[in-house]
mmCIF file with all atom_site columns, C-alpha atoms in Angstrom:
data_model
loop_
_atom_site.group_PDB
_atom_site.id
_atom_site.type_symbol
_atom_site.label_atom_id
_atom_site.label_alt_id
_atom_site.label_comp_id
_atom_site.label_asym_id
_atom_site.label_entity_id
_atom_site.label_seq_id
_atom_site.pdbx_PDB_ins_code
_atom_site.Cartn_x
_atom_site.Cartn_y
_atom_site.Cartn_z
_atom_site.occupancy
_atom_site.B_iso_or_equiv
_atom_site.pdbx_formal_charge
_atom_site.auth_seq_id
_atom_site.auth_comp_id
_atom_site.auth_asym_id
_atom_site.auth_atom_id
_atom_site.pdbx_PDB_model_num
ATOM 1  C CA . UNK F 1 1  ? 0.000   0.000   0.000  1.00 0.00 ? 939  UNK F CA 1
ATOM 2  C CA . UNK F 1 2  ? 1.155   3.479   -0.688 1.00 0.00 ? 940  UNK F CA 1
ATOM 3  C CA . UNK F 1 3  ? 1.793   5.572   2.387  1.00 0.00 ? 941  UNK F CA 1
ATOM 4  C CA . UNK F 1 4  ? 0.027   8.518   0.745  1.00 0.00 ? 942  UNK F CA 1
ATOM 5  C CA . UNK F 1 5  ? -3.181  6.452   0.435  1.00 0.00 ? 943  UNK F CA 1
ATOM 6  C CA . UNK F 1 6  ? -3.053  5.344   4.079  1.00 0.00 ? 944  UNK F CA 1
ATOM 7  C CA . UNK F 1 7  ? -2.451  8.923   5.185  1.00 0.00 ? 945  UNK F CA 1
ATOM 8  C CA . UNK F 1 8  ? -5.184  10.247  2.872  1.00 0.00 ? 946  UNK F CA 1
ATOM 9  C CA . UNK F 1 9  ? -7.815  8.030   4.505  1.00 0.00 ? 947  UNK F CA 1
ATOM 10 C CA . UNK F 1 10 ? -6.538  8.898   7.974  1.00 0.00 ? 948  UNK F CA 1
ATOM 11 C CA . UNK F 1 11 ? -5.242  5.463   8.907  1.00 0.00 ? 949  UNK F CA 1
ATOM 12 C CA . UNK F 1 12 ? -7.445  3.274   11.085 1.00 0.00 ? 950  UNK F CA 1
ATOM 13 C CA . UNK F 1 13 ? -10.582 4.997   12.362 1.00 0.00 ? 951  UNK F CA 1
ATOM 14 C CA . UNK F 1 14 ? -10.549 5.069   16.172 1.00 0.00 ? 952  UNK F CA 1
ATOM 15 C CA . UNK F 1 15 ? -14.344 4.716   16.363 1.00 0.00 ? 953  UNK F CA 1
ATOM 16 C CA . UNK F 1 16 ? -13.810 1.010   15.797 1.00 0.00 ? 954  UNK F CA 1
ATOM 17 C CA . UNK F 1 17 ? -12.531 -0.473  19.045 1.00 0.00 ? 955  UNK F CA 1
ATOM 18 C CA . UNK F 1 18 ? -11.876 -4.111  18.194 1.00 0.00 ? 956  UNK F CA 1
ATOM 19 C CA . UNK F 1 19 ? -13.924 -4.990  15.172 1.00 0.00 ? 957  UNK F CA 1
ATOM 20 C CA . UNK F 1 20 ? -14.495 -3.695  11.660 1.00 0.00 ? 958  UNK F CA 1
ATOM 21 C CA . UNK F 1 21 ? -11.480 -1.361  11.576 1.00 0.00 ? 959  UNK F CA 1
ATOM 22 C CA . UNK F 1 22 ? -9.905  -3.423  8.794  1.00 0.00 ? 960  UNK F CA 1
ATOM 23 C CA . UNK F 1 23 ? -13.145 -3.501  6.774  1.00 0.00 ? 961  UNK F CA 1
ATOM 24 C CA . UNK F 1 24 ? -13.524 0.271   7.186  1.00 0.00 ? 962  UNK F CA 1
ATOM 25 C CA . UNK F 1 25 ? -9.915  0.859   6.147  1.00 0.00 ? 963  UNK F CA 1
ATOM 26 C CA . UNK F 1 26 ? -10.337 -1.252  2.998  1.00 0.00 ? 964  UNK F CA 1
ATOM 27 C CA . UNK F 1 27 ? -13.614 0.541   2.158  1.00 0.00 ? 965  UNK F CA 1
ATOM 28 C CA . UNK F 1 28 ? -11.844 3.892   2.480  1.00 0.00 ? 966  UNK F CA 1
ATOM 29 C CA . UNK F 1 29 ? -9.011  2.717   0.237  1.00 0.00 ? 967  UNK F CA 1
ATOM 30 C CA . UNK F 1 30 ? -11.511 1.424   -2.359 1.00 0.00 ? 968  UNK F CA 1
ATOM 31 C CA . UNK F 1 31 ? -13.340 4.774   -2.205 1.00 0.00 ? 969  UNK F CA 1
ATOM 32 C CA . UNK F 1 32 ? -10.089 6.334   -3.478 1.00 0.00 ? 970  UNK F CA 1
ATOM 33 C CA . UNK F 1 33 ? -10.339 4.067   -6.543 1.00 0.00 ? 971  UNK F CA 1
ATOM 34 C CA . UNK F 1 34 ? -7.541  1.850   -5.279 1.00 0.00 ? 972  UNK F CA 1
ATOM 35 C CA . UNK F 1 35 ? -7.637  -1.923  -5.274 1.00 0.00 ? 973  UNK F CA 1
ATOM 36 C CA . UNK F 1 36 ? -7.599  -4.112  -2.189 1.00 0.00 ? 974  UNK F CA 1
ATOM 37 C CA . UNK F 1 37 ? -5.938  -7.392  -3.054 1.00 0.00 ? 975  UNK F CA 1
ATOM 38 C CA . UNK F 1 38 ? -5.871  -10.789 -1.393 1.00 0.00 ? 976  UNK F CA 1
ATOM 39 C CA . UNK F 1 39 ? -2.460  -12.424 -1.098 1.00 0.00 ? 977  UNK F CA 1
ATOM 40 C CA . UNK F 1 40 ? -2.707  -16.153 -0.316 1.00 0.00 ? 978  UNK F CA 1
ATOM 41 C CA . UNK F 1 41 ? 1.046   -16.411 0.338  1.00 0.00 ? 979  UNK F CA 1
ATOM 42 C CA . UNK F 1 42 ? 0.704   -14.373 3.529  1.00 0.00 ? 980  UNK F CA 1
ATOM 43 C CA . UNK F 1 43 ? -0.426  -16.141 6.686  1.00 0.00 ? 981  UNK F CA 1
ATOM 44 C CA . UNK F 1 44 ? -1.586  -14.477 9.881  1.00 0.00 ? 982  UNK F CA 1
ATOM 45 C CA . UNK F 1 45 ? -2.263  -16.593 12.944 1.00 0.00 ? 983  UNK F CA 1
ATOM 46 C CA . UNK F 1 46 ? -5.135  -15.133 14.925 1.00 0.00 ? 984  UNK F CA 1
ATOM 47 C CA . UNK F 1 47 ? -5.784  -16.617 18.335 1.00 0.00 ? 985  UNK F CA 1
ATOM 48 C CA . UNK F 1 48 ? -9.502  -16.209 17.937 1.00 0.00 ? 986  UNK F CA 1
ATOM 49 C CA . UNK F 1 49 ? -11.708 -15.549 20.879 1.00 0.00 ? 987  UNK F CA 1
ATOM 50 C CA . UNK F 1 50 ? -9.058  -14.713 23.469 1.00 0.00 ? 988  UNK F CA 1
ATOM 51 C CA . UNK F 1 51 ? -10.397 -11.190 24.097 1.00 0.00 ? 989  UNK F CA 1
ATOM 52 C CA . UNK F 1 52 ? -14.016 -12.298 23.889 1.00 0.00 ? 990  UNK F CA 1
ATOM 53 C CA . UNK F 1 53 ? -13.536 -15.133 26.374 1.00 0.00 ? 991  UNK F CA 1
ATOM 54 C CA . UNK F 1 54 ? -12.574 -12.774 29.186 1.00 0.00 ? 992  UNK F CA 1
ATOM 55 C CA . UNK F 1 55 ? -15.559 -10.418 28.722 1.00 0.00 ? 993  UNK F CA 1
ATOM 56 C CA . UNK F 1 56 ? -18.189 -11.845 26.353 1.00 0.00 ? 994  UNK F CA 1
ATOM 57 C CA . UNK F 1 57 ? -20.913 -9.253  27.052 1.00 0.00 ? 995  UNK F CA 1
ATOM 58 C CA . UNK F 1 58 ? -18.555 -6.308  26.574 1.00 0.00 ? 996  UNK F CA 1
ATOM 59 C CA . UNK F 1 59 ? -17.134 -7.900  23.445 1.00 0.00 ? 997  UNK F CA 1
ATOM 60 C CA . UNK F 1 60 ? -20.601 -8.335  21.953 1.00 0.00 ? 998  UNK F CA 1
ATOM 61 C CA . UNK F 1 61 ? -21.385 -4.700  22.782 1.00 0.00 ? 999  UNK F CA 1
ATOM 62 C CA . UNK F 1 62 ? -18.176 -3.454  21.100 1.00 0.00 ? 1000 UNK F CA 1
ATOM 63 C CA . UNK F 1 63 ? -18.867 -5.615  18.064 1.00 0.00 ? 1001 UNK F CA 1
ATOM 64 C CA . UNK F 1 64 ? -22.376 -4.171  17.635 1.00 0.00 ? 1002 UNK F CA 1
ATOM 65 C CA . UNK F 1 65 ? -21.091 -0.617  18.206 1.00 0.00 ? 1003 UNK F CA 1
ATOM 66 C CA . UNK F 1 66 ? -18.471 -1.117  15.496 1.00 0.00 ? 1004 UNK F CA 1
ATOM 67 C CA . UNK F 1 67 ? -21.050 -2.483  13.081 1.00 0.00 ? 1005 UNK F CA 1
ATOM 68 C CA . UNK F 1 68 ? -23.273 0.547   13.629 1.00 0.00 ? 1006 UNK F CA 1
ATOM 69 C CA . UNK F 1 69 ? -20.339 2.956   13.235 1.00 0.00 ? 1007 UNK F CA 1
ATOM 70 C CA . UNK F 1 70 ? -19.351 1.283   9.965  1.00 0.00 ? 1008 UNK F CA 1
ATOM 71 C CA . UNK F 1 71 ? -22.855 1.539   8.528  1.00 0.00 ? 1009 UNK F CA 1
ATOM 72 C CA . UNK F 1 72 ? -23.298 5.117   9.752  1.00 0.00 ? 1010 UNK F CA 1
ATOM 73 C CA . UNK F 1 73 ? -20.095 6.011   7.929  1.00 0.00 ? 1011 UNK F CA 1
ATOM 74 C CA . UNK F 1 74 ? -20.471 4.006   4.705  1.00 0.00 ? 1012 UNK F CA 1
ATOM 75 C CA . UNK F 1 75 ? -24.137 3.026   4.331  1.00 0.00 ? 1013 UNK F CA 1
ATOM 76 C CA . UNK F 1 76 ? -26.267 5.441   6.396  1.00 0.00 ? 1014 UNK F CA 1
ATOM 77 C CA . UNK F 1 77 ? -29.541 4.383   4.755  1.00 0.00 ? 1015 UNK F CA 1
ATOM 78 C CA . UNK F 1 78 ? -29.140 0.909   6.257  1.00 0.00 ? 1016 UNK F CA 1
ATOM 79 C CA . UNK F 1 79 ? -28.687 2.156   9.849  1.00 0.00 ? 1017 UNK F CA 1
ATOM 80 C CA . UNK F 1 80 ? -32.393 2.137   10.867 1.00 0.00 ? 1018 UNK F CA 1
ATOM 81 C CA . UNK F 1 81 ? -32.705 -1.461  9.638  1.00 0.00 ? 1019 UNK F CA 1
ATOM 82 C CA . UNK F 1 82 ? -29.538 -2.518  11.410 1.00 0.00 ? 1020 UNK F CA 1
ATOM 83 C CA . UNK F 1 83 ? -30.703 -0.911  14.652 1.00 0.00 ? 1021 UNK F CA 1
ATOM 84 C CA . UNK F 1 84 ? -33.980 -2.797  14.351 1.00 0.00 ? 1022 UNK F CA 1
ATOM 85 C CA . UNK F 1 85 ? -32.077 -6.038  13.759 1.00 0.00 ? 1023 UNK F CA 1
ATOM 86 C CA . UNK F 1 86 ? -29.902 -5.411  16.831 1.00 0.00 ? 1024 UNK F CA 1
ATOM 87 C CA . UNK F 1 87 ? -33.025 -4.879  18.958 1.00 0.00 ? 1025 UNK F CA 1
ATOM 88 C CA . UNK F 1 88 ? -34.555 -8.126  17.711 1.00 0.00 ? 1026 UNK F CA 1
ATOM 89 C CA . UNK F 1 89 ? -31.359 -10.179 17.842 1.00 0.00 ? 1027 UNK F CA 1
ATOM 90 C CA . UNK F 1 90 ? -29.172 -8.721  20.627 1.00 0.00 ? 1028 UNK F CA 1
#
């Protein structure tokens, strides 16, 4: 990635605490008419669930907050529907 592109989108948005920051960053890069590519040669080991295991309710709350922030930023017309969904399926 070009440093100028990362700086132009402001890096990672701090509204996203633990979730969705990577999706938001890629959406911002794509909005600049840049490509986001998948590289199968790279491997990242993610010890999934370690943060969530210590505080599952707080983790769920942060996840939902990040989802709402993402949609408010990129797809604001979907926000009322997402809020309804969150009320039905907390």
